PDB file of C-alpha atoms in Angstrom:
ATOM      1  CA  MET A  19       0.004  -0.002  -0.002  1.00  0.00           C
ATOM      2  CA  ALA A  20       1.423   3.389  -1.011  1.00  0.00           C
ATOM      3  CA  ALA A  21       2.113   6.024   1.625  1.00  0.00           C
ATOM      4  CA  ARG A  22      -0.419   8.809   1.720  1.00  0.00           C
ATOM      5  CA  ILE A  23       0.730  12.450   1.683  1.00  0.00           C
ATOM      6  CA  PRO A  24      -1.244  14.634   4.099  1.00  0.00           C
ATOM      7  CA  ARG A  25      -3.384  17.193   2.274  1.00  0.00           C
ATOM      8  CA  LYS A  26      -1.883  20.155   4.171  1.00  0.00           C
ATOM      9  CA  ALA A  27       1.654  19.073   3.210  1.00  0.00           C
ATOM     10  CA  LEU A  28       0.663  18.760  -0.448  1.00  0.00           C
ATOM     11  CA  ILE A  29      -0.941  22.233  -0.474  1.00  0.00           C
ATOM     12  CA  PHE A  30       2.117  23.711   1.262  1.00  0.00           C
ATOM     13  CA  ALA A  31       4.451  22.084  -1.299  1.00  0.00           C
ATOM     14  CA  LEU A  32       2.383  23.439  -4.211  1.00  0.00           C
ATOM     15  CA  LEU A  33       2.312  26.947  -2.735  1.00  0.00           C
ATOM     16  CA  ALA A  34       6.052  26.842  -2.116  1.00  0.00           C
ATOM     17  CA  PHE A  35       6.672  25.730  -5.709  1.00  0.00           C
ATOM     18  CA  ILE A  36       4.472  28.487  -7.129  1.00  0.00           C
ATOM     19  CA  SER A  37       6.071  31.183  -4.979  1.00  0.00           C
ATOM     20  CA  VAL A  38       9.635  30.343  -6.091  1.00  0.00           C
ATOM     21  CA  PRO A  39      10.816  33.054  -8.496  1.00  0.00           C
ATOM     22  CA  SER A  40      11.101  31.876 -12.081  1.00  0.00           C
ATOM     23  CA  THR A  41      14.736  32.936 -12.171  1.00  0.00           C
ATOM     24  CA  ALA A  42      15.492  30.074  -9.785  1.00  0.00           C
ATOM     25  CA  PHE A  43      14.992  27.747 -12.749  1.00  0.00           C
ATOM     26  CA  GLY A  44      17.362  29.624 -15.031  1.00  0.00           C
ATOM     27  CA  ASP A  45      18.708  33.020 -15.947  1.00  0.00           C
ATOM     28  CA  GLY A  46      17.544  32.801 -19.540  1.00  0.00           C
ATOM     29  CA  GLU A  47      14.117  32.921 -21.071  1.00  0.00           C
ATOM     30  CA  ILE A  48      12.499  31.631 -24.213  1.00  0.00           C
ATOM     31  CA  LEU A  49      10.441  34.463 -25.682  1.00  0.00           C
ATOM     32  CA  GLU A  50       7.831  34.099 -28.367  1.00  0.00           C
ATOM     33  CA  LEU A  51       7.605  37.175 -30.594  1.00  0.00           C
ATOM     34  CA  ARG A  52       4.445  37.696 -32.592  1.00  0.00           C
ATOM     35  CA  CYS A  53       3.519  40.295 -35.198  1.00  0.00           C
ATOM     36  CA  VAL A  54      -0.230  40.646 -35.461  1.00  0.00           C
ATOM     37  CA  SER A  55      -0.028  42.503 -38.776  1.00  0.00           C
ATOM     38  CA  CYS A  56       1.793  39.827 -40.792  1.00  0.00           C
ATOM     39  CA  GLY A  57       1.331  36.630 -38.781  1.00  0.00           C
ATOM     40  CA  PHE A  58       5.023  36.254 -37.868  1.00  0.00           C
ATOM     41  CA  ARG A  59       5.514  34.039 -34.798  1.00  0.00           C
ATOM     42  CA  GLN A  60       8.822  32.608 -33.599  1.00  0.00           C
ATOM     43  CA  ARG A  61      10.600  31.662 -30.371  1.00  0.00           C
ATOM     44  CA  PHE A  62      14.000  33.008 -29.370  1.00  0.00           C
ATOM     45  CA  PRO A  63      16.333  32.435 -26.416  1.00  0.00           C
ATOM     46  CA  GLN A  64      17.430  35.463 -24.406  1.00  0.00           C
ATOM     47  CA  GLY A  65      19.649  35.705 -21.331  1.00  0.00           C
ATOM     48  CA  ALA A  66      22.389  33.489 -19.942  1.00  0.00           C
ATOM     49  CA  SER A  67      22.621  30.062 -18.367  1.00  0.00           C
ATOM     50  CA  PRO A  68      25.145  29.416 -15.563  1.00  0.00           C
ATOM     51  CA  GLU A  69      27.516  27.964 -18.195  1.00  0.00           C
ATOM     52  CA  ASP A  70      27.124  31.125 -20.315  1.00  0.00           C
ATOM     53  CA  ILE A  71      27.891  33.313 -17.319  1.00  0.00           C
ATOM     54  CA  ALA A  72      31.054  31.320 -16.652  1.00  0.00           C
ATOM     55  CA  ALA A  73      32.071  31.867 -20.316  1.00  0.00           C
ATOM     56  CA  ASN A  74      31.140  35.589 -20.104  1.00  0.00           C
ATOM     57  CA  VAL A  75      28.412  35.426 -22.788  1.00  0.00           C
ATOM     58  CA  GLN A  76      24.700  36.108 -23.046  1.00  0.00           C
ATOM     59  CA  THR A  77      22.089  35.779 -25.771  1.00  0.00           C
ATOM     60  CA  ILE A  78      20.062  38.754 -27.009  1.00  0.00           C
ATOM     61  CA  ILE A  79      17.387  39.147 -29.676  1.00  0.00           C
ATOM     62  CA  VAL A  80      18.175  41.526 -32.527  1.00  0.00           C
ATOM     63  CA  VAL A  81      16.740  42.768 -35.819  1.00  0.00           C
ATOM     64  CA  CYS A  82      18.362  43.153 -39.258  1.00  0.00           C
ATOM     65  CA  GLU A  83      16.191  45.746 -41.010  1.00  0.00           C
ATOM     66  CA  ARG A  84      17.756  45.104 -44.420  1.00  0.00           C
ATOM     67  CA  SER A  85      16.563  41.491 -44.551  1.00  0.00           C
ATOM     68  CA  ARG A  86      13.613  42.026 -42.171  1.00  0.00           C
ATOM     69  CA  GLU A  87      15.002  39.229 -39.999  1.00  0.00           C
ATOM     70  CA  ILE A  88      14.767  38.698 -36.229  1.00  0.00           C
ATOM     71  CA  ARG A  89      17.416  36.454 -34.671  1.00  0.00           C
ATOM     72  CA  SER A  90      19.379  35.708 -31.509  1.00  0.00           C
ATOM     73  CA  ILE A  91      23.079  36.507 -31.171  1.00  0.00           C
ATOM     74  CA  ARG A  92      25.671  35.975 -28.460  1.00  0.00           C
ATOM     75  CA  ILE A  93      27.432  38.971 -26.923  1.00  0.00           C
ATOM     76  CA  PRO A  94      29.840  39.342 -23.989  1.00  0.00           C
ATOM     77  CA  LEU A  95      28.325  39.976 -20.571  1.00  0.00           C
ATOM     78  CA  ASP A  96      31.327  42.158 -19.753  1.00  0.00           C
ATOM     79  CA  PRO A  97      33.021  43.500 -22.922  1.00  0.00           C
ATOM     80  CA  ASP A  98      36.231  44.181 -20.977  1.00  0.00           C
ATOM     81  CA  GLU A  99      36.661  40.543 -19.887  1.00  0.00           C
ATOM     82  CA  PRO A 100      37.778  37.603 -22.092  1.00  0.00           C
ATOM     83  CA  VAL A 101      35.180  35.262 -23.603  1.00  0.00           C
ATOM     84  CA  THR A 102      35.762  31.505 -23.866  1.00  0.00           C
ATOM     85  CA  GLY A 103      34.383  29.036 -26.378  1.00  0.00           C
ATOM     86  CA  GLU A 104      32.399  31.435 -28.588  1.00  0.00           C
ATOM     87  CA  PRO A 105      33.893  31.856 -32.097  1.00  0.00           C
ATOM     88  CA  LEU A 106      31.164  34.075 -33.661  1.00  0.00           C
ATOM     89  CA  LEU A 107      30.689  36.540 -30.865  1.00  0.00           C
ATOM     90  CA  ALA A 108      28.855  39.748 -31.783  1.00  0.00           C
ATOM     91  CA  ARG A 109      30.108  43.059 -30.450  1.00  0.00           C
ATOM     92  CA  GLN A 110      28.495  46.445 -30.089  1.00  0.00           C
ATOM     93  CA  TYR A 111      29.994  49.046 -32.417  1.00  0.00           C
ATOM     94  CA  GLY A 112      28.504  52.415 -31.578  1.00  0.00           C
ATOM     95  CA  THR A 113      25.041  53.263 -32.814  1.00  0.00           C
ATOM     96  CA  GLY A 114      23.200  53.142 -36.116  1.00  0.00           C
ATOM     97  CA  ARG A 115      20.071  54.703 -37.516  1.00  0.00           C
ATOM     98  CA  SER A 116      16.955  52.545 -37.651  1.00  0.00           C
ATOM     99  CA  GLU A 117      14.976  53.412 -40.777  1.00  0.00           C
ATOM    100  CA  LEU A 118      11.809  51.767 -39.403  1.00  0.00           C
ATOM    101  CA  LEU A 119      11.915  53.630 -36.092  1.00  0.00           C
ATOM    102  CA  GLY A 120      13.616  56.817 -37.258  1.00  0.00           C
ATOM    103  CA  MET A 121      16.035  56.842 -34.350  1.00  0.00           C
ATOM    104  CA  ARG A 122      19.582  55.906 -33.372  1.00  0.00           C
ATOM    105  CA  LEU A 123      19.999  52.535 -31.636  1.00  0.00           C
ATOM    106  CA  PRO A 124      22.902  50.466 -30.315  1.00  0.00           C
ATOM    107  CA  ARG A 125      24.382  48.576 -33.281  1.00  0.00           C
ATOM    108  CA  PHE A 126      25.783  45.050 -33.067  1.00  0.00           C
ATOM    109  CA  LEU A 127      27.901  43.343 -35.719  1.00  0.00           C
ATOM    110  CA  VAL A 128      28.570  39.625 -36.135  1.00  0.00           C
ATOM    111  CA  PRO A 129      31.734  38.484 -37.950  1.00  0.00           C
ATOM    112  CA  GLY A 130      30.892  37.734 -41.585  1.00  0.00           C
ATOM    113  CA  ASN A 131      27.596  39.643 -41.488  1.00  0.00           C
ATOM    114  CA  THR A 132      27.342  43.143 -42.960  1.00  0.00           C
ATOM    115  CA  CYS A 133      23.859  43.964 -41.679  1.00  0.00           C
ATOM    116  CA  PRO A 134      23.770  46.128 -38.535  1.00  0.00           C
ATOM    117  CA  LEU A 135      21.711  44.417 -35.845  1.00  0.00           C
ATOM    118  CA  PHE A 136      19.504  46.438 -33.518  1.00  0.00           C
ATOM    119  CA  PRO A 137      17.977  45.241 -30.193  1.00  0.00           C
ATOM    120  CA  VAL A 138      14.397  44.014 -30.591  1.00  0.00           C
ATOM    121  CA  THR A 139      13.402  45.846 -27.397  1.00  0.00           C
ATOM    122  CA  ALA A 140      13.262  49.152 -29.306  1.00  0.00           C
ATOM    123  CA  TYR A 141      10.683  47.681 -31.708  1.00  0.00           C
ATOM    124  CA  LEU A 142       8.659  46.269 -28.802  1.00  0.00           C
ATOM    125  CA  GLU A 143       8.649  49.652 -27.050  1.00  0.00           C
ATOM    126  CA  ARG A 144       7.449  51.418 -30.231  1.00  0.00           C
ATOM    127  CA  ASN A 145       5.047  48.570 -31.121  1.00  0.00           C
ATOM    128  CA  VAL A 146       6.500  48.250 -34.640  1.00  0.00           C
ATOM    129  CA  CYS A 147       6.841  44.842 -36.293  1.00  0.00           C
ATOM    130  CA  PRO A 148      10.351  44.693 -37.827  1.00  0.00           C
ATOM    131  CA  VAL A 149       9.205  42.102 -40.381  1.00  0.00           C
ATOM    132  CA  ASP A 150       6.675  44.330 -42.174  1.00  0.00           C
ATOM    133  CA  GLY A 151       7.135  47.754 -40.527  1.00  0.00           C
ATOM    134  CA  ARG A 152       3.513  48.033 -39.392  1.00  0.00           C
ATOM    135  CA  PRO A 153       2.157  48.433 -35.843  1.00  0.00           C
ATOM    136  CA  GLY A 154       1.469  45.325 -33.821  1.00  0.00           C
ATOM    137  CA  ILE A 155       4.203  43.297 -32.114  1.00  0.00           C
ATOM    138  CA  ASP A 156       4.034  41.537 -28.777  1.00  0.00           C
ATOM    139  CA  PHE A 157       5.879  38.875 -26.839  1.00  0.00           C
ATOM    140  CA  MET A 158       5.383  36.359 -24.077  1.00  0.00           C
ATOM    141  CA  VAL A 159       7.698  34.226 -21.989  1.00  0.00           C
ATOM    142  CA  VAL A 160       7.137  30.576 -22.920  1.00  0.00           C
ATOM    143  CA  GLY A 161      10.014  28.947 -21.060  1.00  0.00           C
ATOM    144  CA  TYR A 162      13.229  29.248 -19.136  1.00  0.00           C
ATOM    145  CA  PHE A 163      16.747  27.831 -19.447  1.00  0.00           C
TER     146      PHE A 163
END
């Protein structure tokens, strides 16, 4: 016969699990970006796992306006410290002008890629879909790593 868990203990365990901050499960998130205007929907990692932190890297979501592409890239957590095990590390090189938003934004470059990459957060703040340039972009957290 299986042991029975008291009801109060089960409720306490569930409440304790729910009250634990989500960052206890990981320092990175899986975000789903969605553009209402064109039907774009895709998931992207953002943040850093404990292994990433040890290697001094994090993942961010960026936009290439030329190709209307949204993607994740890896950048250093601390640009002044060495990075280990990341051959195609993107770096911030000043700012660039976003044609869709009409403003200057931090610009990231990846080796071998000529398109300046801008942080997706600027498009979320202005509610502009970088895929088609029309209003209507949102996101939700769908997981953690």
